[in-house]
Tab-separated table of C-alpha atoms in Angstrom:
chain	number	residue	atom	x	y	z
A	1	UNK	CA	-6.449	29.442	6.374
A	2	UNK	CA	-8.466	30.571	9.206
A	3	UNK	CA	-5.772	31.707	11.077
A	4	UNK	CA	-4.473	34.409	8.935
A	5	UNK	CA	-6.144	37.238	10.362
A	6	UNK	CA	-8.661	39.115	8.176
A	7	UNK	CA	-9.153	36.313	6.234
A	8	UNK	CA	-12.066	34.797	5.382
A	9	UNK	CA	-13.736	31.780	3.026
A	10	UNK	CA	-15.814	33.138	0.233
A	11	UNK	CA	-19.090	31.900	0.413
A	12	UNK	CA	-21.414	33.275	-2.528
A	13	UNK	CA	-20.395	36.599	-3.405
A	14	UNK	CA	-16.787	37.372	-3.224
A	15	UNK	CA	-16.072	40.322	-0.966
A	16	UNK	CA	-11.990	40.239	-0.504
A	17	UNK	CA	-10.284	39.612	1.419
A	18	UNK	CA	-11.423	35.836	1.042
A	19	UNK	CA	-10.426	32.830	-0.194
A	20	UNK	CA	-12.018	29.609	-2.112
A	21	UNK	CA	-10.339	26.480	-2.649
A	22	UNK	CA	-10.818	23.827	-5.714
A	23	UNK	CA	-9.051	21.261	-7.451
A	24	UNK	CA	-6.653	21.980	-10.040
A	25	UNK	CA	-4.554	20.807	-12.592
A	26	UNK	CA	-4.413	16.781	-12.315
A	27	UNK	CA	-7.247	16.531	-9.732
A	28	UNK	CA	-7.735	13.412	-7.893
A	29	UNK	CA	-5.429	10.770	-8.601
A	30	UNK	CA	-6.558	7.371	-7.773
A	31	UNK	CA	-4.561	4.679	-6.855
A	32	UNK	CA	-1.140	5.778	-5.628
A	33	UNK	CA	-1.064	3.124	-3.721
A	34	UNK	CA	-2.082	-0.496	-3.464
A	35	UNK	CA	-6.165	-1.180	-1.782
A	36	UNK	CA	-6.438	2.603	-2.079
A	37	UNK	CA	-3.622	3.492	0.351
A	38	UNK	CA	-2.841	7.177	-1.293
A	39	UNK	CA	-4.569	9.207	-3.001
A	40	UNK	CA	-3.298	12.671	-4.556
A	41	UNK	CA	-5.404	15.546	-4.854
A	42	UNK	CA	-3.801	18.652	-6.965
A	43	UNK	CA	-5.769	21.215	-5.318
A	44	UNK	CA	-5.417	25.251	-5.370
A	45	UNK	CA	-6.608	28.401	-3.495
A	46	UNK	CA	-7.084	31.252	-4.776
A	47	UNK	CA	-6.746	34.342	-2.417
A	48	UNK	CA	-8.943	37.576	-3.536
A	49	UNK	CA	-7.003	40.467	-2.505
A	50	UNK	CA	-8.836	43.154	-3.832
A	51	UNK	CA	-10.861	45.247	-6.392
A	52	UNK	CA	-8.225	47.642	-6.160
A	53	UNK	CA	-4.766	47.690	-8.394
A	54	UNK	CA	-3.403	49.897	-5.005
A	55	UNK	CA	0.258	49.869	-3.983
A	56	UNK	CA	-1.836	48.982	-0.362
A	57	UNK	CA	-3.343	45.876	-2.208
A	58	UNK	CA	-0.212	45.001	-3.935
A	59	UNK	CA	1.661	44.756	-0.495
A	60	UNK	CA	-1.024	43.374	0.899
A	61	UNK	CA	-1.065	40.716	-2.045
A	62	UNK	CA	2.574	40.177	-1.096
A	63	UNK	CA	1.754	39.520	2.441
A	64	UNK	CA	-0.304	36.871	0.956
A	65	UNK	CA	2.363	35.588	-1.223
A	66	UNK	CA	5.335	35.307	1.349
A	67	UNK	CA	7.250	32.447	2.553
A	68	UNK	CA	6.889	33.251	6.263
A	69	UNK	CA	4.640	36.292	8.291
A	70	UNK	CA	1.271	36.621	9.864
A	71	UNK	CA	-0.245	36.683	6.205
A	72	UNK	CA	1.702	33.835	4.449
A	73	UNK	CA	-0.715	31.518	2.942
A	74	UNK	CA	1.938	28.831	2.470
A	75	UNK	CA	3.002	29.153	5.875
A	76	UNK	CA	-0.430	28.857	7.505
A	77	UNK	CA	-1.551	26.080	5.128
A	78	UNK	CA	2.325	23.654	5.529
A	79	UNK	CA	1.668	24.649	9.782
A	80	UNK	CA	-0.851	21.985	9.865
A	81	UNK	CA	0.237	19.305	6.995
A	82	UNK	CA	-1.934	16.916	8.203
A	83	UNK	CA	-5.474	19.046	8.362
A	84	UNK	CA	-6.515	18.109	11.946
A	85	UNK	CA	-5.353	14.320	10.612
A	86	UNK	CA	-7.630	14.389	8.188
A	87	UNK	CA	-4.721	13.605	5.212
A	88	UNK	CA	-1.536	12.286	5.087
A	89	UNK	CA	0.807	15.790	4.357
A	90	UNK	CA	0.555	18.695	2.193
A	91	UNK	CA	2.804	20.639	0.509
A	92	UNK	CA	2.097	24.208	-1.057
A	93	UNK	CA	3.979	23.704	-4.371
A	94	UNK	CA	3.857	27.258	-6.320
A	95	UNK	CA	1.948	30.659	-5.536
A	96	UNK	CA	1.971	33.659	-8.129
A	97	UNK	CA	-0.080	36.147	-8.355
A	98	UNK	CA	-3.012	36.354	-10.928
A	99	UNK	CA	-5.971	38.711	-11.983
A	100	UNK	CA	-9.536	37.322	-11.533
A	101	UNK	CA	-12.157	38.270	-14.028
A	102	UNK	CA	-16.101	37.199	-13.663
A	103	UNK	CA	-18.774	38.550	-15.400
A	104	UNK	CA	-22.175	38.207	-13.776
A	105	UNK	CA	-25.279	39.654	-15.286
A	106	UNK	CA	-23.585	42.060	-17.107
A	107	UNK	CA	-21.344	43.394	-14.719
A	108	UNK	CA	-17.396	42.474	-14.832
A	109	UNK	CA	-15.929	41.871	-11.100
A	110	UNK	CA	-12.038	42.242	-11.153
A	111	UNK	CA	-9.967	41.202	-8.561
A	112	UNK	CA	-5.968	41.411	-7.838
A	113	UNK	CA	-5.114	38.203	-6.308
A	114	UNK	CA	-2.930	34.977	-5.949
A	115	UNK	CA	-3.166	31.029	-6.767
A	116	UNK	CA	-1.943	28.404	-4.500
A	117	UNK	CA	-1.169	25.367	-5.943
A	118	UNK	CA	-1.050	22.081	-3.720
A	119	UNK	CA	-0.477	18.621	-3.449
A	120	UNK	CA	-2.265	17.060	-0.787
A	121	UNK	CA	-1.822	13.094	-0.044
A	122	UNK	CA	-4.719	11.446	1.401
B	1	UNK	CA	-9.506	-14.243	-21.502
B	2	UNK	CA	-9.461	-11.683	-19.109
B	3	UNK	CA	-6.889	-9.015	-18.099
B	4	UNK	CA	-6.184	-8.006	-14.763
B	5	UNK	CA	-5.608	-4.322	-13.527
B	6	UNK	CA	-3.365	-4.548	-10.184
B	7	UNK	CA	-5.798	-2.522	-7.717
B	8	UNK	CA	-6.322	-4.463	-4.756
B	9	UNK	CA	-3.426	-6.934	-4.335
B	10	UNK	CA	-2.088	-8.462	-0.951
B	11	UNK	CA	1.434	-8.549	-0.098
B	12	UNK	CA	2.220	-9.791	3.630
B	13	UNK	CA	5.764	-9.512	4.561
B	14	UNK	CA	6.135	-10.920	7.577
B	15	UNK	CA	3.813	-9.625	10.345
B	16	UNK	CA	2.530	-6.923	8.146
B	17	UNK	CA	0.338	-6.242	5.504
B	18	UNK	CA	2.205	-3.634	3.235
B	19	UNK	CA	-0.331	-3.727	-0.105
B	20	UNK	CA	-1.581	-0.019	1.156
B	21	UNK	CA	2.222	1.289	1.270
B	22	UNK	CA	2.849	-0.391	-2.453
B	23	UNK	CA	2.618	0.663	-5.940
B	24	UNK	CA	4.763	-1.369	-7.271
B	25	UNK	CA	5.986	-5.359	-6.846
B	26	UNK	CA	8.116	-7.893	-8.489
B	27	UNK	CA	8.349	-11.874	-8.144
B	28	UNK	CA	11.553	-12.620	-10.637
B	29	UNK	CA	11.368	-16.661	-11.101
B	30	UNK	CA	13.873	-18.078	-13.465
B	31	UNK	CA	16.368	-20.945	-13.429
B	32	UNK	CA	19.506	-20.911	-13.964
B	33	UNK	CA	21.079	-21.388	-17.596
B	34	UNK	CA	23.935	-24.440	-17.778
B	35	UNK	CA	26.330	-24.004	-20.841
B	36	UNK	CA	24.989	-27.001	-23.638
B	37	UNK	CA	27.175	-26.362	-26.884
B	38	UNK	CA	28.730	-29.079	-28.103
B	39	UNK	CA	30.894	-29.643	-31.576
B	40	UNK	CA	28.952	-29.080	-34.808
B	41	UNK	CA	26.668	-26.959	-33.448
B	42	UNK	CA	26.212	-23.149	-34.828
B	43	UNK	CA	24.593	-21.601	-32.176
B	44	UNK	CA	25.355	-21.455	-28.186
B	45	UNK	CA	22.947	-24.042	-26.744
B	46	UNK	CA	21.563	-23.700	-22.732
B	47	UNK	CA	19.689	-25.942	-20.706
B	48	UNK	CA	17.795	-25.489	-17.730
B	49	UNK	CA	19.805	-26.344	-14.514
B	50	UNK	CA	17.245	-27.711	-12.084
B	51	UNK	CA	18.786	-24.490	-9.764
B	52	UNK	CA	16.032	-21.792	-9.890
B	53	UNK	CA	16.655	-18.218	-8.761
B	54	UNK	CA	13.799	-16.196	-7.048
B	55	UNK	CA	14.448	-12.765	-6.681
B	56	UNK	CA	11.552	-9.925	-5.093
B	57	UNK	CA	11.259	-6.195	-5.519
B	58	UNK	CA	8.769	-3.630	-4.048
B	59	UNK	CA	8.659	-0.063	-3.802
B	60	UNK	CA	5.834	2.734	-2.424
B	61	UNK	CA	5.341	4.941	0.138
B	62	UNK	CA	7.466	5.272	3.205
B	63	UNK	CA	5.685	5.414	6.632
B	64	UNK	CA	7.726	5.135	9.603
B	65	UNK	CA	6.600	4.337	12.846
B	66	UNK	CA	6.573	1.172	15.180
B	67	UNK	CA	5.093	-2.015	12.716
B	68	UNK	CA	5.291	0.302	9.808
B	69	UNK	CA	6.869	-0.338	6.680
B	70	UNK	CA	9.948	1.415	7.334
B	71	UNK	CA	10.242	-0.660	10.609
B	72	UNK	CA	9.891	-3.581	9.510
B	73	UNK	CA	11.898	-3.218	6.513
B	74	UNK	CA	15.185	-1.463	8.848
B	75	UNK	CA	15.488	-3.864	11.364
B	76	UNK	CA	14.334	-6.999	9.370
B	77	UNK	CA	17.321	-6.414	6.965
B	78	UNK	CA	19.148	-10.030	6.456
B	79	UNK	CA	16.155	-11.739	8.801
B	80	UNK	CA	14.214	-14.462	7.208
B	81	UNK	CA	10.554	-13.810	6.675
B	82	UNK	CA	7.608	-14.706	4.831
B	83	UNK	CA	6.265	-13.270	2.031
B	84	UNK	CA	3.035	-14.183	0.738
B	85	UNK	CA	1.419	-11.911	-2.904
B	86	UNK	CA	-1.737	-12.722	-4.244
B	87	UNK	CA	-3.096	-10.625	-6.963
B	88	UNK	CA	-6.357	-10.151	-6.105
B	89	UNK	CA	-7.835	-10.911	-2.016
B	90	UNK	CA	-10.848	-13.510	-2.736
B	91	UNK	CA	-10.469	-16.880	-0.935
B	92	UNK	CA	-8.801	-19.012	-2.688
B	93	UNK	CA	-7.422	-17.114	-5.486
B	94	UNK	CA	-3.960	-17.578	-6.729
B	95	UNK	CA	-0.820	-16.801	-4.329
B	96	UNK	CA	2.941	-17.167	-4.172
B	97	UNK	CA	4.644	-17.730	-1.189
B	98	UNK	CA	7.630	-18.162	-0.106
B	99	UNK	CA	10.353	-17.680	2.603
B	100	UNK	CA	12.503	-14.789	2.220
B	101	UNK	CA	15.624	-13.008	2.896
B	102	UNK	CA	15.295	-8.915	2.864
B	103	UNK	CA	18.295	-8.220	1.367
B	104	UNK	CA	18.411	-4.144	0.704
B	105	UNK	CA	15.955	-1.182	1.513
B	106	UNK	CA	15.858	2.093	-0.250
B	107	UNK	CA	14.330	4.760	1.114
B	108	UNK	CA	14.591	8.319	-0.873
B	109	UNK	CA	12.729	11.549	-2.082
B	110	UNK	CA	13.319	14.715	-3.545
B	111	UNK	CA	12.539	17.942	-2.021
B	112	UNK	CA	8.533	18.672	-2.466
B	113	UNK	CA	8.077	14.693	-3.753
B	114	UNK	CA	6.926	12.125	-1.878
B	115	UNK	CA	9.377	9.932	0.471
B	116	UNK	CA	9.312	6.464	-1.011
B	117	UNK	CA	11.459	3.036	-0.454
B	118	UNK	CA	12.339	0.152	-3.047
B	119	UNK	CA	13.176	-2.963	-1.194
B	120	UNK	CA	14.722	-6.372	-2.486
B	121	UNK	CA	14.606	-9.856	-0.996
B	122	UNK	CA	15.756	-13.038	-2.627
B	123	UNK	CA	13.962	-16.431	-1.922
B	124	UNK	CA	15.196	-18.725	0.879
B	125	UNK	CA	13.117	-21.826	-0.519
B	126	UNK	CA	11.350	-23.010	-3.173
B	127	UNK	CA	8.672	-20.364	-4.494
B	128	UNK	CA	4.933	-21.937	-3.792
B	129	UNK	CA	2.053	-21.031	-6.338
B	130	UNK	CA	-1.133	-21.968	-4.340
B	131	UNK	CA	-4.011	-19.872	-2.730
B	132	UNK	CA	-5.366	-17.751	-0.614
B	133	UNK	CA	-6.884	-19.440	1.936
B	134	UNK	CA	-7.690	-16.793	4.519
B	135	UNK	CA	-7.692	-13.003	4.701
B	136	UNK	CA	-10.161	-11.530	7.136
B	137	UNK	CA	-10.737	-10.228	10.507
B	138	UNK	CA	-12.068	-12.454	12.672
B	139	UNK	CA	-13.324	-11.926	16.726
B	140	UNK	CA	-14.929	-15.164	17.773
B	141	UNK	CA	-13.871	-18.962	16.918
B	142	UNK	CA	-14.581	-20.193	13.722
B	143	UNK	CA	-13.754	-21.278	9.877
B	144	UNK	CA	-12.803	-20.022	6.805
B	145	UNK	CA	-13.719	-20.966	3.032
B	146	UNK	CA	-12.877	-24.288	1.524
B	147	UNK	CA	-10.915	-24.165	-1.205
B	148	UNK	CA	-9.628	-26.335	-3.963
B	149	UNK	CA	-6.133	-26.959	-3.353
B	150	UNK	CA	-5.553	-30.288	-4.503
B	151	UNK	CA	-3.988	-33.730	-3.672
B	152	UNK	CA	-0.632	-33.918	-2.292
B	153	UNK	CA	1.325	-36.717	-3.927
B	154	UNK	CA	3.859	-38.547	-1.617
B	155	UNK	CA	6.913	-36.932	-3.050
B	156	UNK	CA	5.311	-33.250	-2.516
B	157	UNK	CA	4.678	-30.972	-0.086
B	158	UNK	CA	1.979	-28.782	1.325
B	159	UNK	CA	3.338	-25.220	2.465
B	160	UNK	CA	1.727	-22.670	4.559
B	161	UNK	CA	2.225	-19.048	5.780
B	162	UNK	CA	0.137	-17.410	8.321
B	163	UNK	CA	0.359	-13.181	8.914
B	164	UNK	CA	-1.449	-12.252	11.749
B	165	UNK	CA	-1.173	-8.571	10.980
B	166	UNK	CA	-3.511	-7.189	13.652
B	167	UNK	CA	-4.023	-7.861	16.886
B	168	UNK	CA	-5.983	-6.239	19.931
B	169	UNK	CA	-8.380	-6.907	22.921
B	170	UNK	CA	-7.215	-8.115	26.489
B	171	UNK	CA	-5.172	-11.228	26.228
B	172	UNK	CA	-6.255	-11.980	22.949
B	173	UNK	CA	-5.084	-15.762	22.028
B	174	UNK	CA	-5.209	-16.805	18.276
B	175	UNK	CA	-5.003	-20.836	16.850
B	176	UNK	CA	-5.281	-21.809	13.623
B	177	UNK	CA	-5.242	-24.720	11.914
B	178	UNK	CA	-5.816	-26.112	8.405
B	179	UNK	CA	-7.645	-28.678	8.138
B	180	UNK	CA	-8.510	-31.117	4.938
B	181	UNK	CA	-11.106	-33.235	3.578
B	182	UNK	CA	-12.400	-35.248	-0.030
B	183	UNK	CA	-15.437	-32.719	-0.047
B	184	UNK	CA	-16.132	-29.217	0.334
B	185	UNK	CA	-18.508	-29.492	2.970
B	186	UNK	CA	-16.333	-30.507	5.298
B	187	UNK	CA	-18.095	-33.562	6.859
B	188	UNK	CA	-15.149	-35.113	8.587
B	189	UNK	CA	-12.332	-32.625	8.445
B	190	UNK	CA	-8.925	-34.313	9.952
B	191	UNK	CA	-6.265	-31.230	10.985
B	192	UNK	CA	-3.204	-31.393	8.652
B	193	UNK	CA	-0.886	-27.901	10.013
B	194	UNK	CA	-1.701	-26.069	13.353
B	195	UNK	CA	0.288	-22.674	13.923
B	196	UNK	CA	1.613	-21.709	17.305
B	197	UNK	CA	-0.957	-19.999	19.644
B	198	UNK	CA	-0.600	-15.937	18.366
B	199	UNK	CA	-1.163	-12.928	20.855
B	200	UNK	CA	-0.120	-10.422	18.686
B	201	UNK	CA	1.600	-9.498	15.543
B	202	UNK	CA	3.280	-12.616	14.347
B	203	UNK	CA	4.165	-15.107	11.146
B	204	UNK	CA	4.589	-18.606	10.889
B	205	UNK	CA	6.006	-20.666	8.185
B	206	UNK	CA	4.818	-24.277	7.774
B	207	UNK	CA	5.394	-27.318	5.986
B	208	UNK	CA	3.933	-31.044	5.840
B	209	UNK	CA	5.177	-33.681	3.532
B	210	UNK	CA	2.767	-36.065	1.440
B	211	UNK	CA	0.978	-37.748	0.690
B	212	UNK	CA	-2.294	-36.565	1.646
B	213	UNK	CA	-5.186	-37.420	-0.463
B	214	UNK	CA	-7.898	-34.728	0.573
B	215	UNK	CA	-7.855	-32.088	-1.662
B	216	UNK	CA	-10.280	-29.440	-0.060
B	217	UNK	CA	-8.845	-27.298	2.462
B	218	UNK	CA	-10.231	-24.132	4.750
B	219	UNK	CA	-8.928	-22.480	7.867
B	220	UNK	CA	-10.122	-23.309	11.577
B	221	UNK	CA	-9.757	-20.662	13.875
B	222	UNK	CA	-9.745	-20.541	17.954
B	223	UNK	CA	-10.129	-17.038	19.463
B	224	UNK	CA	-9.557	-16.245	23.354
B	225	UNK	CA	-9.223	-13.554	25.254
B	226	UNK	CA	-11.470	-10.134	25.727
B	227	UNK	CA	-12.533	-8.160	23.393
B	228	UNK	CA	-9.996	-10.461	20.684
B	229	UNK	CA	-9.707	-8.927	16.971
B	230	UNK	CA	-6.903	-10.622	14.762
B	231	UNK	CA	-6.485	-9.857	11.257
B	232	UNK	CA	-4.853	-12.749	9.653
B	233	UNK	CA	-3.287	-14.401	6.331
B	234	UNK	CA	-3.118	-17.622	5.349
B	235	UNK	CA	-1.695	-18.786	1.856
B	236	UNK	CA	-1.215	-22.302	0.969
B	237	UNK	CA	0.124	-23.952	-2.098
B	238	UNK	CA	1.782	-27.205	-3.312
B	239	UNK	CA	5.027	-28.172	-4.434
């Protein structure tokens, strides 16, 4: 992710462009293989685009969402399948874009973004 | 009684240890059905031949790569190996062993799923139910755990496999022997199998007719070289 220029990792407060990642869906799944030879982790990231509904935002979003180009998430993520070595391979299953709502002390933060959905084997 | 959850099995094919490619594995032991009808009877009647039929199946995760699964599995096709399974990797718990043909290998996938590979072999010998006797790495000379294998009557055999699975250092050398006594301390041990000298990756079947009347047996192992590391298998059993 750190190569897509512009980019950055949320860390507290969300200022987009920036990106968190979690675990989704199934999680960690134990046991794929014999003496803990594989195990799958579902995980997701979730690019903040902006505050902004824009048409800028929405191509920017699509930038995001693309299969190839300076900006495509999938693209930078499947470039290194192995992260450094750290895991087996990746593969970036599904990304769509989605609307991200928190409220925090009263105040509603909206962002126009997208989810990445993953498998990583490890 | 107790159930068992496969986690942590062994399977040794060969010179390789492939539990951490597996999910799945299959001994099929049966023996063959001879036709035993005769008049006045109402209902087909079999009897066991004295013919058994031992059939194996695995499947998991492809990996390719020199001594990887898919290596070993390609160009071992129609070889004769050993296979040793024992569900759980304690010293002296139960294992089957046997000799083996590899008779088919399946790798496949589907786009965005993992690559995987099913693999057959049938049995080229009897199928052994015995024990594991050794699975460790070692680096210096030494032994292994004795284990309650029992008497060998005169018209039985003892049968052995050995993986080494792992090998490294600078002209790393490898003996082992099983040896046998009445007691589990060992006092006078006599040697009963002894492998050929390993210096790598290797597998050994072996076989000793009885009668032997020790019943305790444990691995003895002799480790040269610079630096040596082995990680070896030993199953044993009785038939």
């Amino acid at each position: 992710m750190d190569t897509i220029s512009g980019l950055r990792h949320a860390e507290g407060q969300i200022v987009p462009p920036a990106y968190v990642v979690a675990l989704a869906g199934e999680g960690v799944s134990y046991h794929q293989t014999f003496q803990d030879g594989l195990t799958n982790f579902e995980m997701r990231v979730i690019v903040y685009v902006s505050t902004a509904y824009t048409r800028t935002a929405r191509d920017e979003l699509d930038a995001y969402l693309d299969v190839t180009g300076t900006k495509s998430v999938k693209q930078a993520i499947e470039a290194d399948p192995t992260l450094g070595g750290v895991v087996h391979d990746l593969i970036v299953h599904t990304g769509r874009q989605d609307d991200f709502v928190f409220r925090e002390s009263g105040t509603i933060h909206q962002y126009l973004g997208a989810d990445f959905i993953l498998t990583v084997q490890g | 009684m107790a159930t068992l959850i496969l986690r942590n099995p062994l399977v040794a094919l060969g010179d390789l240890d492939v539990s951490g490619d597996l999910n799945q594995v299959t001994l099929e032991y049966s023996l063959d059905e001879v036709e035993d009808t005769r008049f006045g009877m109402n209902t087909h009647a079999v009897a066991p031949s004295t013919l058994a039929t031992v059939n194996g199946s695995m499947s998991g995760r492809w990996e390719g790569g020199d001594g990887n699964v898919d290596d070993r599995l390609f160009d071992n096709l129609g070889t004769v190996g050993n296979l040793s399974l024992t569900p759980t990797r304690s010293d002296g718990d139960t294992a089957y062993l046997m000799q083996s043909v590899r008779m088919s290998y399946q790798p496949s996938g589907s786009i965005g799923e993992r690559f995987t590979f099913e693999a057959s072999l049938n049995a080229r010998g009897d199928l052994i139910r015995g024990h594991l006797l050794h699975d460790a790495q070692v680096t210096s000379s030494g032994t292994g755990s004795a284990v309650d294998v029992g008497t060998v009557a005169s018209d039985e055999t003892l049968y052995a496999a050995l993986h080494v699975v792992a090998a490294s250092g600078s002209s790393p050398t490898l003996d082992v022997t099983i040896e046998s006594d009445d007691a589990s301390g060992f006092s006078s041990p006599v040697d009963r199998i002894t492998f050929t000298q390993a210096t790598g990756r290797t597998s050994e079947w072996k076989t000793l007719d009885g009668a032997l009347a020790d019943n305790w047996f444990r691995v003895n192992h002799t480790v040269g070289g610079t630096n040596p590391d082995f990680l070896y298998i030993v199953t044993i059993g009785i038939r």
